Amino acid sequence: MKGSRWFIALISASVLFSAFPSAECAFDPLDPNGNITIKWDITAWTGDGYVATVTMFNWQMYRHIEAPGWQLSWAWAKNEIIWSMLGAQTTMQGDCSMFHSNPLPHCCDRRPVVIDLLPLPPESMRIANCCKGGVLPSFGQDPENALAVFQVAVGGAGNTNTTVVLPENFTLSSSSSGPGYTCSPAMQVPKSQFLAPDGRRSTEAFMTWNVTCGYSQSLSMTPRTCCVSFSAFYSEKIVSCPECSCACKPTNPTEPVSSDDPDATAQKVCIDPRTRYDKLPSVISGGNSPPPPPSAPHLMYCTQDMCPVKIHWHVKTNYKEYWRVKVTITNRDFGANFSNWTLALKHPNFNNLTEAFSYKYKALNPYGAYSNDSAMFWGVTYFNDMLMEAGPNGNVQSDLLFRKGEDFTLRNGWTFPDRVYFNGDQCVLPLPQDFPTLPNGSPSLSARLSLLLVLVVSAISPFALL
Ligand SMILES: *[C@@H]1O[C@H](CO)[C@@H](O)[C@H](O)[C@H]1NC(C)=O
Ligand SMILES: *[C@@H]1O[C@H](CO)[C@@H](O)[C@H](O)[C@H]1NC(C)=O
Ligand SMILES: *[C@@H]1O[C@H](CO)[C@@H](O)[C@H](O)[C@H]1NC(C)=O
Ligand SMILES: *[C@@H]1O[C@H](CO)[C@@H](O)[C@H](O)[C@H]1NC(C)=O
Ligand SMILES: *[C@@H]1O[C@H](CO)[C@@H](O)[C@H](O)[C@H]1NC(C)=O
Ligand SMILES: *[C@@H]1O[C@H](CO)[C@@H](O)[C@H](O)[C@H]1NC(C)=O
Ligand SMILES: *[C@@H]1O[C@H](CO)[C@@H](O)[C@H](O)[C@H]1NC(C)=O
Ligand SMILES: *[C@@H]1O[C@H](CO)[C@@H](O)[C@H](O)[C@H]1NC(C)=O
């Protein structure tokens, strides 16, 4: 039965909700192996410690870390200090009053917090693959650049592999938004081998350990950031995002911020529900990581779903052998651009996607060839890889063309996606009973009607679809 897809989705959603009540790693069925690994390679011993190259690999297909970027922190197991760093820095020096050296150590905190350097620092502070202003691209979008590297010279650790004690309680967060990552304890792994560029000689690390961090979209506590609305050529009804998807509309929204912006005056302005992250640092980070830097509250359009980002899926055309969907992403936040945004979608017809216009596209086969029913999309560099802040340019659009299979039907909501993720955050979908329904008239009549509706709908600016 065609409708059973929804039933299964509902069941698995409720299982997920009950299985992850708190800020644990949420399992992402579209990216089951997605994680960020942090690898420490000791490459040299020093008088009182070691030099390590720390590499963060983002193995996640469609979840990147945006500017202002990642923050990595850990607790030293002994009384280690950081003499110096390349390619990154700690946010604070801490109390180095016990040291009479010149220069003083870079950081004496028991719990250093490391942030990236901005691009192109002086040559003397660089190391290969460093300094991206905290941005960590996703593996699906940019596999060659999905890493961040820094070097740290550690003192007070002893300089043999029996005196070195692995750091503990790693935390990784992205300071821009979201609840961040939950990290495993460090584990000693086989020593890394480094191949010389000509491939004719390899060297090895003295000691290597790994930490694995998984994204935790705390399902119960953190506000959602996106929702989905539907429409179809055969129905005049636009199914909006469910009410209160991300937050409920406040009863007394503030007045428009800027009266010289013609679009802003059209609607009331509300505070972005994501601002709430600032008030919940210890809940979100598991108690050990530093609170995120304070950020000014974002302002956004007031809507009944209060989501800063909306995805609209419009079933546009039904050809003989193909069918076409228009996907529009709208940013309703006045204070946020989304650079290198990603969209991940699950629909059974993704095994036969024929073309994605003006978005880049990659099939996701999370469980091998048997379930290639999901795909990720992102913008074309310098064209639409930046989803601009709310306003006339605050949207990106694409058409998807699918080849019909035997199970194609306009009935039972089959043409609508099962799951939608924006920047790796799961979006709230309309309930199946609200889907656009087929009119009772003959198919040919509805086909003719459809043409009219397509024209009408495309005449409405995406702005009006807010
Ligand atoms: C982390 O991701 C890599 C690459 O997808 C995978 O091989 C590895 O098993 C994952 N590790 C964990 C602990 O999930
Ligand atoms: C350690 O991390 C590196 C980099 O992600 C990965 O290639 C390697 O397989 C990991 N080792 C183990 C034992 O997980
Ligand atoms: C790591 O966290 C645990 C649990 O909170 C704590 O008992 C332990 O002392 C911490 N380790 C360090 C080195 O601070
Ligand atoms: C520790 O060092 C000793 C002597 O240098 C070496 O034989 C041994 O393999 C090292 N152990 C590890 C885990 O690297
Ligand atoms: C978004 O990007 C535009 C163009 O680069 C810039 O003018 C604007 O200040 C940015 N807005 C925010 C909130 O970063
Ligand atoms: C997106 O990422 C690519 C490479 O990772 C980068 O060259 C490009 O500037 C980024 N786009 C934006 C809008 O930040
Ligand atoms: C999906 O899987 C089928 C086999 O099950 C394969 O023939 C087809 O090429 C795959 N499609 C994509 C887009 O990977
Ligand atoms: C994919 O398209 C082929 C024809 O190219 C069709 O035979 C097959 O049934 C389609 N698969 C699905 C699942 O839609």
Coordinates of C-alpha atoms and ligand atoms in Angstrom, one line a residue:
M1 CA 0.0 0.0 0.0
K2 CA 1.3 3.4 -1.0
G3 CA 0.3 5.2 2.1
S4 CA 2.3 2.8 4.3
R5 CA 5.4 4.8 3.7
W6 CA 4.0 7.5 6.0
F7 CA 3.0 5.0 8.6
I8 CA 6.5 3.6 8.7
A9 CA 7.9 7.1 8.9
L10 CA 5.6 7.9 11.8
I11 CA 6.6 4.8 13.7
S12 CA 10.3 5.3 13.2
A13 CA 10.0 9.0 14.2
S14 CA 8.3 8.0 17.4
V15 CA 10.9 5.4 18.1
L16 CA 13.6 8.0 17.6
F17 CA 11.9 10.4 19.9
S18 CA 11.6 8.0 22.7
A19 CA 15.0 6.5 22.2
F20 CA 16.8 9.9 22.4
P21 CA 15.1 11.9 25.0
S22 CA 18.1 14.0 26.0
A23 CA 21.1 15.7 24.3
E24 CA 22.6 12.5 23.0
C25 CA 23.8 11.8 19.6
A26 CA 20.8 11.7 17.3
F27 CA 20.9 8.9 14.8
D28 CA 20.5 10.4 11.3
P29 CA 19.1 7.7 8.9
L30 CA 20.2 9.7 5.9
D31 CA 23.8 9.9 7.1
P32 CA 24.2 6.9 9.5
N33 CA 28.0 7.1 9.4
G34 CA 28.3 10.9 9.7
N35 CA 30.6 12.1 12.4
I36 CA 33.6 14.4 13.0
T37 CA 36.8 12.6 14.0
I38 CA 39.6 14.4 15.8
K39 CA 43.0 12.7 15.4
W40 CA 46.1 13.6 17.5
D41 CA 49.4 12.6 16.0
I42 CA 52.5 13.1 18.2
T43 CA 55.2 13.9 15.7
A44 CA 58.0 15.0 18.0
W45 CA 59.1 14.9 21.6
T46 CA 60.3 18.1 23.3
G47 CA 62.1 18.8 26.6
D48 CA 59.0 18.5 28.7
G49 CA 56.3 17.2 26.3
Y50 CA 55.5 16.8 22.7
V51 CA 54.4 18.4 19.4
A52 CA 51.1 17.1 18.1
T53 CA 49.3 17.7 14.8
V54 CA 45.5 17.7 15.4
T55 CA 43.3 17.0 12.5
M56 CA 39.5 17.3 12.5
F57 CA 37.8 15.4 9.6
N58 CA 34.2 16.1 8.9
W59 CA 32.8 12.8 7.6
Q60 CA 29.2 14.1 7.6
M61 CA 27.6 14.3 4.2
Y62 CA 25.6 17.4 4.5
R63 CA 26.3 19.0 7.9
H64 CA 29.0 21.7 7.9
I65 CA 30.2 24.1 10.5
E66 CA 29.6 27.7 9.5
A67 CA 31.3 30.9 10.5
P68 CA 32.0 32.1 13.2
G69 CA 33.0 28.5 13.4
W70 CA 34.0 25.5 15.5
Q71 CA 35.3 25.5 19.1
L72 CA 37.2 22.5 20.4
S73 CA 37.9 22.0 24.0
W74 CA 39.3 19.3 26.3
A75 CA 40.5 18.8 29.8
W76 CA 44.1 18.0 30.5
A77 CA 44.6 14.8 32.5
K78 CA 47.7 16.1 34.3
N79 CA 49.2 19.6 34.5
E80 CA 49.9 20.1 30.9
I81 CA 50.2 23.5 29.3
I82 CA 50.3 24.7 25.7
W83 CA 53.7 26.3 24.8
S84 CA 52.6 27.3 21.3
M85 CA 50.2 26.7 18.5
L86 CA 50.1 26.9 14.7
G87 CA 46.9 27.3 12.7
A88 CA 44.6 27.9 15.7
Q89 CA 44.6 29.6 19.0
T90 CA 43.0 29.3 22.4
T91 CA 40.4 31.8 23.4
M92 CA 42.2 32.6 26.7
Q93 CA 45.7 32.4 28.0
G94 CA 44.6 31.5 31.5
D95 CA 46.8 31.8 34.6
C96 CA 50.4 31.4 33.6
S97 CA 51.8 33.2 36.7
M98 CA 53.8 30.1 37.7
F99 CA 56.0 30.5 34.6
H100 CA 59.0 32.8 34.4
S101 CA 59.8 31.9 30.9
N102 CA 59.9 34.3 28.0
P103 CA 57.8 34.0 26.1
L104 CA 55.1 32.7 28.4
P105 CA 53.1 29.6 27.4
H106 CA 50.2 30.2 24.9
C107 CA 47.7 28.7 27.3
C108 CA 47.8 27.4 30.9
D109 CA 44.1 26.6 31.3
R110 CA 43.2 23.1 32.4
R111 CA 40.4 23.3 29.9
P112 CA 41.7 25.1 26.8
V113 CA 39.1 26.3 24.2
V114 CA 40.6 26.3 20.8
I115 CA 39.3 28.3 17.9
D116 CA 40.4 28.6 14.3
L117 CA 42.5 31.5 12.9
L118 CA 41.0 33.7 10.2
P119 CA 42.2 32.9 6.6
L120 CA 45.7 34.0 5.6
P121 CA 47.4 34.7 8.9
P122 CA 51.1 35.5 8.9
E123 CA 53.2 32.8 7.3
S124 CA 54.7 32.0 10.7
M125 CA 51.4 31.0 12.2
R126 CA 50.2 28.7 9.4
I127 CA 50.2 25.0 8.8
A128 CA 48.8 23.1 5.8
N129 CA 44.9 23.0 5.7
C130 CA 44.5 25.4 8.6
C131 CA 43.0 28.8 9.0
K132 CA 39.5 28.8 7.6
G133 CA 37.9 31.1 10.1
G134 CA 36.3 28.1 11.8
V135 CA 34.4 26.9 8.7
L136 CA 34.5 23.1 8.3
P137 CA 32.9 22.0 5.0
S138 CA 30.9 18.8 4.8
F139 CA 32.3 15.7 3.2
G140 CA 29.4 15.6 0.7
Q141 CA 29.9 19.1 -0.5
D142 CA 33.7 19.4 -0.5
P143 CA 35.5 16.2 0.4
E144 CA 39.0 17.7 -0.2
N145 CA 38.5 20.6 2.3
A146 CA 36.3 18.8 4.9
L147 CA 39.1 19.1 7.4
A148 CA 40.8 21.5 9.8
V149 CA 44.4 21.1 11.1
F150 CA 46.4 22.8 13.8
Q151 CA 49.6 22.0 15.6
V152 CA 50.1 22.2 19.4
A153 CA 53.3 22.1 21.4
V154 CA 52.4 20.6 24.8
G155 CA 54.5 21.0 27.9
G156 CA 54.3 19.2 31.3
A157 CA 53.3 15.9 29.6
G158 CA 56.6 14.0 29.8
N159 CA 58.3 13.0 26.6
T160 CA 57.8 9.2 26.3
N161 CA 54.7 7.3 25.2
T162 CA 54.3 6.0 28.8
T163 CA 54.2 9.5 30.4
V164 CA 51.7 11.0 28.0
V165 CA 48.1 10.7 29.3
L166 CA 45.3 11.3 26.8
P167 CA 43.3 14.4 27.3
E168 CA 39.7 13.9 28.4
N169 CA 36.2 15.2 28.1
F170 CA 36.4 16.6 24.5
T171 CA 33.7 19.0 23.4
L172 CA 33.1 20.3 19.9
S173 CA 30.6 23.0 19.2
S174 CA 29.7 25.3 16.4
S175 CA 29.3 28.7 17.8
S176 CA 26.9 29.9 15.2
S177 CA 23.9 27.8 16.1
G178 CA 22.8 24.4 17.1
P179 CA 23.3 22.2 20.1
G180 CA 26.7 21.0 19.0
Y181 CA 28.4 17.7 19.2
T182 CA 28.9 14.9 21.7
C183 CA 32.3 13.4 21.8
S184 CA 33.6 10.0 22.7
P185 CA 36.6 9.6 25.0
A186 CA 40.0 9.7 23.3
M187 CA 41.2 6.2 22.2
Q188 CA 44.7 5.2 21.3
V189 CA 44.7 3.9 17.7
P190 CA 47.4 2.5 15.4
K191 CA 50.0 5.2 14.7
S192 CA 49.4 7.3 11.6
Q193 CA 51.6 6.8 8.6
F194 CA 52.5 9.9 6.6
L195 CA 53.5 9.4 3.0
A196 CA 56.0 11.9 1.4
P197 CA 54.6 13.8 -1.5
D198 CA 56.5 11.7 -4.0
G199 CA 55.1 8.6 -2.4
R200 CA 58.5 7.0 -2.0
R201 CA 59.0 7.2 1.7
S202 CA 56.7 7.1 4.7
T203 CA 57.2 8.3 8.3
E204 CA 55.0 7.5 11.2
A205 CA 53.6 9.3 14.2
F206 CA 55.1 8.4 17.7
M207 CA 51.6 8.0 19.1
T208 CA 48.1 8.6 17.8
W209 CA 44.7 8.9 19.4
N210 CA 41.2 9.5 18.0
V211 CA 38.1 11.1 19.3
T212 CA 34.7 10.8 17.5
C213 CA 32.1 13.4 17.8
G214 CA 28.5 13.0 16.7
Y215 CA 26.0 15.7 16.1
S216 CA 23.3 16.0 18.7
Q217 CA 20.1 17.7 17.6
S218 CA 18.5 17.4 20.9
L219 CA 15.1 16.4 19.9
S220 CA 13.2 17.6 22.9
M221 CA 14.9 20.7 24.0
T222 CA 16.4 22.7 21.1
P223 CA 14.1 24.7 18.8
R224 CA 13.8 23.4 15.2
T225 CA 15.1 25.7 12.6
C226 CA 13.1 24.8 9.5
C227 CA 9.8 23.6 8.3
V228 CA 8.3 22.5 5.1
S229 CA 5.2 23.6 3.1
F230 CA 3.6 21.8 0.2
S231 CA 1.5 22.6 -2.8
A232 CA 0.6 20.8 -6.1
F233 CA -0.6 21.9 -9.5
Y234 CA -3.9 20.0 -9.0
S235 CA -4.9 21.8 -5.9
E236 CA -5.3 25.4 -5.0
K237 CA -4.5 24.7 -1.4
I238 CA -1.1 25.6 -0.1
V239 CA -0.3 23.4 2.9
S240 CA 1.6 25.7 5.2
C241 CA 4.1 24.6 7.8
P242 CA 2.5 23.2 10.9
E243 CA 1.7 25.9 13.4
C244 CA 4.4 26.3 16.1
S245 CA 6.9 24.1 14.1
C246 CA 9.8 26.0 15.6
A247 CA 8.1 28.2 18.1
C248 CA 4.7 29.7 18.6
K249 CA 4.0 33.2 17.3
P250 CA 4.2 35.7 20.1
T251 CA 1.1 37.6 20.9
N252 CA 2.7 41.0 20.8
P253 CA 5.5 41.0 18.1
T254 CA 7.7 44.1 17.9
E255 CA 7.1 46.7 15.2
P256 CA 9.1 46.6 12.0
V257 CA 12.8 47.4 12.7
S258 CA 13.6 49.5 9.7
S259 CA 10.9 51.6 8.2
D260 CA 12.9 52.4 5.0
D261 CA 12.9 48.7 4.1
P262 CA 9.7 48.3 2.0
D263 CA 9.5 44.6 2.7
A264 CA 10.0 44.8 6.4
T265 CA 7.1 47.2 6.8
A266 CA 4.8 44.6 5.4
Q267 CA 5.0 42.3 8.3
K268 CA 5.6 42.4 12.0
V269 CA 9.0 41.3 13.2
C270 CA 9.7 38.7 15.8
I271 CA 12.8 37.4 17.7
D272 CA 14.3 34.3 16.1
P273 CA 13.6 31.3 18.4
R274 CA 17.2 30.1 17.9
T275 CA 18.2 33.0 20.2
R276 CA 17.1 30.7 23.0
Y277 CA 20.3 28.7 22.5
D278 CA 22.1 31.5 24.4
K279 CA 20.1 30.9 27.5
L280 CA 20.7 27.1 27.6
P281 CA 24.4 26.7 27.3
S282 CA 24.9 24.1 30.0
V283 CA 21.9 22.0 29.0
I284 CA 23.0 21.9 25.4
S285 CA 26.7 21.3 25.8
G286 CA 26.4 18.6 28.5
G287 CA 27.8 20.8 31.2
N288 CA 31.5 20.7 30.3
S289 CA 31.9 23.1 27.4
P290 CA 32.2 26.8 27.7
P291 CA 29.0 28.8 27.1
P292 CA 28.6 30.0 23.5
P293 CA 29.6 33.6 22.9
P294 CA 26.7 35.9 23.4
S295 CA 25.0 36.9 20.2
A296 CA 22.5 39.6 19.5
P297 CA 18.9 38.3 19.1
H298 CA 18.1 37.7 15.5
L299 CA 15.0 39.3 14.1
M300 CA 12.8 37.5 11.7
Y301 CA 9.4 37.6 10.0
C302 CA 6.5 36.6 12.3
T303 CA 4.8 33.5 11.0
Q304 CA 2.5 30.9 12.5
D305 CA 5.4 28.4 12.5
M306 CA 8.2 30.8 13.5
C307 CA 10.8 28.9 11.6
P308 CA 13.8 31.0 10.3
V309 CA 14.0 28.8 7.2
K310 CA 11.2 27.4 5.1
I311 CA 11.4 24.8 2.4
H312 CA 8.5 24.8 -0.1
W313 CA 7.9 21.7 -2.2
H314 CA 5.6 22.3 -5.2
V315 CA 4.6 19.4 -7.4
K316 CA 4.7 21.4 -10.6
T317 CA 4.1 19.3 -13.6
N318 CA 3.0 15.8 -14.5
Y319 CA 4.4 14.8 -17.9
K320 CA 3.9 11.4 -19.6
E321 CA 7.2 9.9 -18.4
Y322 CA 8.5 12.5 -16.0
W323 CA 7.3 14.7 -13.2
R324 CA 8.7 18.0 -12.0
V325 CA 9.0 19.6 -8.6
K326 CA 10.0 23.1 -7.7
V327 CA 11.9 23.4 -4.4
T328 CA 12.2 26.9 -2.8
I329 CA 14.3 27.6 0.3
T330 CA 13.3 30.9 2.0
N331 CA 15.3 32.6 4.7
R332 CA 13.0 34.7 7.0
D333 CA 15.8 35.7 9.3
F334 CA 17.1 39.3 9.0
G335 CA 20.3 38.6 10.8
A336 CA 21.7 35.4 9.2
N337 CA 23.1 34.5 5.8
F338 CA 23.6 30.8 5.2
S339 CA 26.8 30.2 3.3
N340 CA 27.2 26.8 1.6
W341 CA 23.7 25.7 2.8
T342 CA 22.7 22.1 2.2
L343 CA 19.4 20.5 1.7
A344 CA 18.9 16.7 2.2
L345 CA 15.7 15.0 1.0
K346 CA 14.2 11.6 1.2
H347 CA 11.7 10.5 -1.4
P348 CA 11.4 7.0 -3.1
N349 CA 11.8 8.5 -6.6
F350 CA 15.4 9.8 -5.9
N351 CA 16.6 6.6 -7.5
N352 CA 15.4 8.1 -10.7
L353 CA 16.1 11.7 -10.4
T354 CA 17.0 12.9 -13.9
E355 CA 18.0 16.5 -13.4
A356 CA 18.3 19.1 -10.7
F357 CA 18.3 22.6 -12.2
S358 CA 20.6 25.3 -10.6
Y359 CA 21.4 23.2 -7.5
K360 CA 24.3 20.8 -7.1
Y361 CA 23.2 17.3 -6.4
K362 CA 24.6 14.1 -4.9
A363 CA 22.8 10.8 -4.3
L364 CA 23.0 9.6 -0.7
N365 CA 23.0 5.8 -0.5
P366 CA 23.0 5.4 3.3
Y367 CA 22.3 1.6 3.2
G368 CA 23.8 0.8 -0.2
A369 CA 22.0 0.2 -3.5
Y370 CA 18.8 -1.0 -1.9
S371 CA 17.7 2.3 -0.5
N372 CA 19.1 5.0 -2.8
D373 CA 16.0 7.1 -2.0
S374 CA 17.7 10.2 -0.6
A375 CA 19.8 13.0 -2.1
M376 CA 21.6 16.2 -1.0
F377 CA 21.6 19.5 -2.7
W378 CA 23.7 22.6 -2.4
G379 CA 24.3 25.9 -4.2
V380 CA 26.5 26.6 -7.1
T381 CA 29.5 28.6 -6.0
Y382 CA 29.2 32.3 -6.7
F383 CA 25.6 31.8 -7.9
N384 CA 23.4 30.5 -5.1
D385 CA 25.7 29.0 -2.5
M386 CA 24.8 31.9 -0.2
L387 CA 21.2 32.0 1.1
M388 CA 20.8 35.7 1.8
E389 CA 19.1 37.2 4.8
A390 CA 15.4 37.8 4.7
G391 CA 14.2 40.2 2.0
P392 CA 13.9 40.1 -1.8
N393 CA 17.0 38.0 -2.2
G394 CA 16.4 35.7 0.7
N395 CA 15.5 32.6 -1.3
V396 CA 17.0 30.0 -3.7
Q397 CA 15.0 27.8 -6.0
S398 CA 15.5 24.8 -8.1
D399 CA 13.4 22.4 -10.3
L400 CA 13.9 18.7 -9.9
L401 CA 12.9 16.4 -12.7
F402 CA 12.1 12.8 -11.9
R403 CA 11.6 9.8 -14.3
K404 CA 8.4 8.0 -13.4
G405 CA 8.6 4.4 -12.1
E406 CA 5.8 1.9 -11.7
D407 CA 4.9 3.2 -8.2
F408 CA 4.3 6.8 -9.4
T409 CA 1.0 8.2 -8.2
L410 CA -0.4 11.6 -7.4
R411 CA -2.5 9.9 -4.7
N412 CA -1.8 9.5 -1.0
G413 CA 0.8 12.2 -0.9
W414 CA 3.3 10.0 -2.7
T415 CA 4.8 12.9 -4.5
F416 CA 5.9 14.6 -1.3
P417 CA 9.2 14.0 0.6
D418 CA 9.4 11.8 3.7
R419 CA 12.2 13.7 5.4
V420 CA 13.8 17.1 4.8
Y421 CA 17.0 18.5 6.4
F422 CA 18.3 22.0 6.1
N423 CA 22.0 22.3 7.0
G424 CA 21.7 19.0 8.7
D425 CA 18.8 19.9 10.9
Q426 CA 15.6 18.0 10.5
C427 CA 12.7 20.1 9.3
V428 CA 9.1 19.8 10.5
L429 CA 6.8 18.4 7.8
P430 CA 3.0 18.9 7.3
L431 CA 0.9 16.0 8.6
P432 CA -0.2 13.5 5.9
Q433 CA -3.9 14.3 6.4
D434 CA -3.2 17.9 5.4
F435 CA -1.6 17.1 2.0
P436 CA -3.1 18.5 -1.1
T437 CA -5.8 16.1 -2.4
L438 CA -6.6 15.3 -6.0
P439 CA -9.8 16.9 -7.3
N440 CA -12.5 14.4 -8.1
G441 CA -12.7 15.5 -11.7
S442 CA -11.2 13.6 -14.7
P443 CA -7.4 13.5 -15.0
S444 CA -7.4 15.3 -18.3
L445 CA -9.5 18.1 -16.8
S446 CA -7.1 18.4 -13.8
A447 CA -4.2 18.4 -16.2
R448 CA -5.6 21.4 -18.0
L449 CA -6.4 23.1 -14.7
S450 CA -2.9 22.4 -13.7
L451 CA -1.4 24.5 -16.4
L452 CA -3.4 27.5 -15.2
L453 CA -2.4 26.9 -11.6
V454 CA 1.3 26.5 -12.5
L455 CA 1.0 29.9 -14.1
V456 CA -0.7 31.4 -11.1
V457 CA 1.6 29.9 -8.6
S458 CA 4.8 30.9 -10.5
A459 CA 3.4 34.5 -10.8
I460 CA 3.3 34.7 -7.0
S461 CA 6.7 35.8 -5.9
P462 CA 8.4 33.5 -3.4
F463 CA 8.3 36.4 -1.1
A464 CA 4.5 36.2 -1.0
L465 CA 4.8 32.5 -0.1
L466 CA 6.3 33.4 3.3
Ligands
LIG1 C1 32.9 7.9 11.7 O1 32.7 8.1 10.3 C2 33.6 7.3 9.5 C3 33.4 7.7 8.1 O2 32.0 7.6 7.7 C4 33.2 5.8 9.8 O3 34.1 5.0 9.1 C5 33.4 5.5 11.3 O4 32.9 4.2 11.5 C6 32.5 6.5 12.1 N1 32.9 6.3 13.5 C7 31.9 6.1 14.4 C8 32.3 5.9 15.8 O5 30.7 6.2 14.1
LIG2 C1 41.1 7.8 13.4 O1 40.7 9.0 12.7 C2 41.1 9.0 11.3 C3 40.7 10.3 10.7 O2 39.3 10.4 10.7 C4 40.6 7.8 10.6 O3 41.1 7.8 9.3 C5 41.0 6.5 11.3 O4 40.3 5.5 10.7 C6 40.5 6.6 12.7 N1 41.0 5.4 13.4 C7 40.2 4.7 14.1 C8 40.8 3.4 14.7 O5 39.0 4.9 14.3
LIG3 C1 35.9 14.5 32.8 O1 34.6 14.5 33.2 C2 34.3 13.6 34.3 C3 32.8 13.6 34.5 O2 32.3 14.9 34.5 C4 35.0 14.1 35.5 O3 34.8 13.1 36.6 C5 36.5 14.1 35.2 O4 37.3 14.6 36.3 C6 36.8 15.0 34.0 N1 38.2 14.9 33.6 C7 39.1 15.9 33.7 C8 40.5 15.6 33.4 O5 38.7 17.0 34.1
LIG4 C1 56.3 3.3 23.1 O1 57.7 3.5 22.9 C2 58.4 2.3 22.9 C3 59.9 2.6 22.9 O2 60.1 3.8 22.1 C4 58.0 1.5 21.6 O3 58.7 0.3 21.6 C5 56.5 1.2 21.7 O4 56.1 0.6 20.5 C6 55.8 2.5 21.9 N1 54.4 2.2 22.1 C7 53.4 2.8 21.5 C8 52.0 2.4 21.8 O5 53.6 3.6 20.6
LIG5 C1 24.8 38.8 4.2 O1 25.6 38.9 3.1 C2 25.5 40.2 2.5 C3 26.3 40.2 1.2 O2 27.5 39.5 1.4 C4 26.0 41.3 3.4 O3 25.9 42.6 2.9 C5 25.2 41.2 4.7 O4 25.7 42.1 5.7 C6 25.2 39.8 5.3 N1 24.3 39.7 6.4 C7 24.7 39.2 7.6 C8 23.6 39.2 8.6 O5 25.8 38.6 7.7
LIG6 C1 31.5 27.5 -0.1 O1 32.6 26.7 0.1 C2 33.6 26.8 -1.0 C3 34.7 25.8 -0.7 O2 34.5 25.1 0.5 C4 34.1 28.2 -0.9 O3 35.1 28.3 -2.0 C5 33.0 29.2 -1.1 O4 33.5 30.5 -1.0 C6 31.9 29.0 -0.1 N1 30.8 29.8 -0.4 C7 30.4 30.8 0.5 C8 29.2 31.6 0.1 O5 30.9 30.9 1.6
LIG7 C1 19.7 3.2 -7.4 O1 19.9 1.8 -7.3 C2 19.7 1.1 -8.5 C3 19.8 -0.4 -8.2 O2 19.1 -0.7 -7.1 C4 20.7 1.5 -9.6 O3 20.4 0.9 -10.8 C5 20.5 3.0 -9.8 O4 21.5 3.5 -10.7 C6 20.7 3.7 -8.5 N1 20.5 5.2 -8.7 C7 21.3 6.1 -8.2 C8 20.9 7.5 -8.5 O5 22.3 5.8 -7.5
LIG8 C1 13.3 4.1 -12.6 O1 13.1 4.3 -14.0 C2 13.0 3.1 -14.8 C3 12.9 3.4 -16.2 O2 14.0 4.2 -16.6 C4 11.8 2.3 -14.3 O3 11.8 1.0 -15.0 C5 11.9 2.0 -12.8 O4 10.8 1.4 -12.3 C6 12.1 3.3 -12.1 N1 12.2 3.0 -10.6 C7 11.5 3.6 -9.7 C8 11.7 3.1 -8.3 O5 10.8 4.6 -9.9

